[in-house]
Short mmCIF file of C-alpha atoms in Angstrom, two decimals:
data_model
loop_
_atom_site.label_atom_id
_atom_site.label_comp_id
_atom_site.label_asym_id
_atom_site.label_seq_id
_atom_site.Cartn_x
_atom_site.Cartn_y
_atom_site.Cartn_z
CA UNK L 118 82.40 91.73 169.15
CA UNK L 119 82.27 92.16 172.90
CA UNK L 120 84.46 91.29 175.85
CA UNK L 121 83.31 89.43 178.96
CA UNK L 122 83.05 91.73 181.96
CA UNK L 123 80.51 91.08 184.72
CA UNK L 124 80.23 93.17 187.90
CA UNK L 125 77.38 93.15 190.42
CA UNK L 126 76.90 94.72 193.83
CA UNK L 127 75.99 92.24 196.57
CA UNK L 128 72.61 93.86 197.23
CA UNK L 129 71.55 93.77 193.56
CA UNK L 130 69.53 90.92 192.11
CA UNK L 131 71.66 89.18 189.53
CA UNK L 132 70.00 88.88 186.13
CA UNK L 133 69.31 85.49 184.61
CA UNK L 134 72.37 83.81 183.13
CA UNK L 135 73.14 80.40 181.63
CA UNK L 136 76.18 78.96 179.88
CA UNK L 137 77.45 75.76 178.32
CA UNK L 138 80.38 74.43 176.31
CA UNK L 139 79.60 73.75 172.67
CA UNK L 140 80.86 70.13 172.75
CA UNK L 141 78.61 69.12 175.67
CA UNK L 142 76.08 66.36 174.96
CA UNK L 143 72.67 67.73 173.90
CA UNK L 144 74.06 71.29 173.92
CA UNK L 145 71.58 72.64 171.38
CA UNK L 146 68.65 71.04 173.18
CA UNK L 147 69.76 72.48 176.52
CA UNK L 148 70.21 75.97 175.09
CA UNK L 149 66.86 75.75 173.28
CA UNK L 150 65.18 74.78 176.55
CA UNK L 151 66.64 77.83 178.29
CA UNK L 152 65.66 80.09 175.40
CA UNK L 153 62.11 78.77 175.50
CA UNK L 154 61.84 79.18 179.25
CA UNK L 155 62.89 82.84 179.12
CA UNK L 156 61.08 83.80 175.91
CA UNK L 157 57.78 82.19 176.90
CA UNK L 158 57.88 84.05 180.21
CA UNK L 159 58.32 87.47 178.59
CA UNK L 160 56.81 87.03 175.12
CA UNK L 161 53.18 88.07 175.80
CA UNK L 162 52.40 88.41 172.07
CA UNK L 163 55.61 90.36 171.54
CA UNK L 164 57.45 89.57 168.29
CA UNK L 165 60.79 87.82 168.85
CA UNK L 166 63.58 89.67 167.04
CA UNK L 167 67.13 88.35 166.70
CA UNK L 168 69.92 90.84 166.03
CA UNK L 169 72.95 88.89 164.81
CA UNK L 170 75.84 91.34 165.12
CA UNK L 171 79.21 91.06 163.41
CA UNK L 172 81.15 91.36 160.18
CA UNK L 173 81.92 88.87 157.43
CA UNK L 174 85.26 90.64 156.96
CA UNK L 175 86.71 89.19 160.19
CA UNK L 176 86.78 85.48 160.97
CA UNK L 177 86.27 85.88 164.71
CA UNK L 178 83.57 88.50 164.27
CA UNK L 179 81.58 86.49 161.72
CA UNK L 180 79.66 84.45 164.27
CA UNK L 181 76.59 86.71 164.29
CA UNK L 182 76.21 86.85 160.49
CA UNK L 183 76.70 83.07 160.30
CA UNK L 184 73.91 82.51 162.85
CA UNK L 185 71.64 84.82 160.87
CA UNK L 186 72.44 83.06 157.59
CA UNK L 187 71.79 79.59 159.03
CA UNK L 188 68.47 80.76 160.47
CA UNK L 189 67.42 82.54 157.29
CA UNK L 190 67.70 79.25 155.39
CA UNK L 191 65.29 77.63 157.87
CA UNK L 192 62.78 80.47 157.42
CA UNK L 193 61.69 80.68 161.10
CA UNK L 194 57.98 81.40 161.41
CA UNK L 195 58.04 82.84 164.91
CA UNK L 196 61.03 85.19 164.88
CA UNK L 197 62.51 87.96 162.78
CA UNK L 198 66.22 87.82 161.91
CA UNK L 199 68.48 90.82 161.35
CA UNK L 200 72.12 90.29 160.37
CA UNK L 201 73.38 87.76 157.81
CA UNK L 202 76.51 87.27 155.72
CA UNK L 203 74.73 89.01 152.84
CA UNK L 204 73.38 91.85 155.01
CA UNK L 205 75.46 92.06 158.20
CA UNK L 206 74.61 94.24 161.18
CA UNK L 207 77.81 95.94 162.28
CA UNK L 208 79.25 99.15 163.71
CA UNK L 209 78.25 101.27 160.73
CA UNK L 210 74.56 100.33 160.66
CA UNK L 211 73.74 99.09 164.18
CA UNK L 212 71.99 102.30 165.29
CA UNK L 213 70.00 102.39 162.05
CA UNK L 214 69.02 98.73 162.50
CA UNK L 215 67.84 99.30 166.09
CA UNK L 216 65.71 102.24 164.91
CA UNK L 217 64.24 100.11 162.11
CA UNK L 218 63.35 97.33 164.57
CA UNK L 219 61.65 99.73 166.95
CA UNK L 220 59.57 101.31 164.18
CA UNK L 221 58.73 98.05 162.40
CA UNK L 222 57.80 95.83 165.35
CA UNK L 223 55.49 96.64 168.26
CA UNK L 224 57.15 95.98 171.63
CA UNK L 225 59.76 93.59 170.18
CA UNK L 226 61.47 91.05 172.42
CA UNK L 227 65.04 91.47 171.19
CA UNK L 228 67.80 88.89 171.58
CA UNK L 229 71.22 90.15 170.51
CA UNK L 230 73.89 87.68 169.36
CA UNK L 231 77.59 88.44 169.08
CA UNK L 232 81.07 86.96 169.24
CA UNK L 233 83.12 87.49 172.37
CA UNK L 234 86.68 87.34 173.64
CA UNK L 235 87.31 85.96 177.12
CA UNK L 236 89.52 83.83 179.32
CA UNK L 237 91.22 80.76 177.85
CA UNK L 238 89.00 78.51 179.96
CA UNK L 239 85.88 80.16 178.47
CA UNK L 240 86.77 79.70 174.80
CA UNK L 241 84.10 77.55 173.16
CA UNK L 242 81.43 78.51 175.67
CA UNK L 243 78.06 80.11 174.87
CA UNK L 244 76.55 82.52 177.41
CA UNK L 245 72.83 83.33 177.39
CA UNK L 246 71.98 86.24 179.69
CA UNK L 247 69.27 88.70 180.56
CA UNK L 248 69.92 92.32 179.59
CA UNK L 249 71.48 94.14 176.65
CA UNK L 250 74.98 93.72 175.30
CA UNK L 251 77.35 96.48 174.30
CA UNK L 252 78.87 95.41 170.97
CA UNK L 253 82.30 96.74 170.17
CA UNK L 254 83.38 97.09 173.80
CA UNK L 255 86.10 94.48 173.36
CA UNK L 256 87.74 96.51 170.58
CA UNK L 257 87.20 99.96 172.14
CA UNK L 258 84.20 100.98 170.03
CA UNK L 259 81.26 102.90 171.48
CA UNK L 260 78.09 101.42 170.03
CA UNK L 261 74.50 101.45 171.30
CA UNK L 262 73.50 98.66 173.68
CA UNK L 263 70.90 96.29 172.26
CA UNK L 264 68.72 93.43 173.47
CA UNK L 265 66.36 92.34 176.22
CA UNK L 266 68.51 89.20 176.27
CA UNK L 267 71.88 88.45 174.73
CA UNK L 268 73.92 85.50 173.55
CA UNK L 269 77.70 85.70 173.60
CA UNK L 270 79.92 83.00 172.14
CA UNK L 271 83.57 83.09 173.23
CA UNK L 272 85.63 82.57 170.08
CA UNK L 273 89.13 83.41 171.33
CA UNK L 274 91.25 84.72 174.20
CA UNK L 275 91.14 88.40 175.12
CA UNK L 276 94.35 90.32 175.48
CA UNK L 277 96.55 92.68 173.50
CA UNK L 278 95.54 93.70 169.95
CA UNK L 279 92.01 92.28 169.96
CA UNK L 280 91.43 93.07 166.28
CA UNK L 281 94.44 90.94 165.33
CA UNK L 282 93.16 88.13 167.59
CA UNK L 283 89.77 88.21 165.83
CA UNK L 284 91.42 88.10 162.41
CA UNK L 285 93.39 85.00 163.44
CA UNK L 286 90.52 83.12 165.08
CA UNK L 287 89.85 79.64 163.66
CA UNK L 288 86.82 79.59 161.38
CA UNK L 289 86.05 76.02 162.45
CA UNK L 290 85.32 77.07 166.05
CA UNK L 291 83.26 80.07 164.95
CA UNK L 292 81.28 77.87 162.55
CA UNK L 293 80.60 75.24 165.23
CA UNK L 294 79.46 77.85 167.75
CA UNK L 295 77.26 79.59 165.17
CA UNK L 296 75.69 76.29 164.15
CA UNK L 297 74.91 75.46 167.79
CA UNK L 298 73.22 78.81 168.38
CA UNK L 299 71.25 78.66 165.12
CA UNK L 300 70.11 75.07 165.75
CA UNK L 301 68.94 76.08 169.23
CA UNK L 302 66.83 78.90 167.80
CA UNK L 303 65.43 76.51 165.18
CA UNK L 304 64.29 74.22 168.00
CA UNK L 305 62.81 77.23 169.80
CA UNK L 306 60.91 78.17 166.64
CA UNK L 307 59.47 74.65 166.48
CA UNK L 308 58.34 74.86 170.11
CA UNK L 309 56.71 78.25 169.57
CA UNK L 310 54.97 77.00 166.43
CA UNK L 311 53.57 74.01 168.32
CA UNK L 312 52.28 76.27 171.09
CA UNK L 313 50.64 78.59 168.56
CA UNK L 314 48.92 75.61 166.92
CA UNK L 315 47.63 74.32 170.25
CA UNK L 316 46.30 77.76 171.17
CA UNK L 317 44.55 78.11 167.81
CA UNK L 318 42.95 74.69 168.14
CA UNK L 319 41.81 75.31 171.71
CA UNK L 320 39.93 78.45 170.67
CA UNK L 321 38.37 76.96 167.54
CA UNK L 322 34.59 76.47 168.11
CA UNK L 323 33.34 72.95 167.72
CA UNK L 324 31.09 72.41 164.75
CA UNK L 325 27.53 71.41 165.58
#
């Protein structure tokens, strides 16, 4: 779990960022379009790896494992998924998981996914941004940053006793947000599969 906190100097180029509210019309299609735009720009034959961070022992922090579980059922052909309800990626194994990804995949394009606490007006929003996220920052844990891109879903309001807030977060909201993110990646996988098919066909010699 992370906490929203953005700061930029005026002379610095702001990294890419996009957000939407989960009840917006065509939310999954809009997020999938943004994912495709960014991934296709940077992919260059790099394997797409999703790191779904969180714990199934906390309602608010279960978003990442839920996303991973939903995606695992769809068996995406063009991305690798780490972090499910059965095998969560959390504080105790995050560093080990990052090492495993770096040694298993050549130049992986990593997208990290995690739950987030934020302002009341941001609850129910999904943020897709360039750059790594620092999981655990919202609950004062020092964990390694991960991701070329990150997705943060705001599940509740930040404030005093964040761990208690996460424990008392409504599962319905977390489930809806996780389903949106997973469905968006499923659409992305379909787009990538179609592009791979077109590329294969275009380079297939014509029979004489």
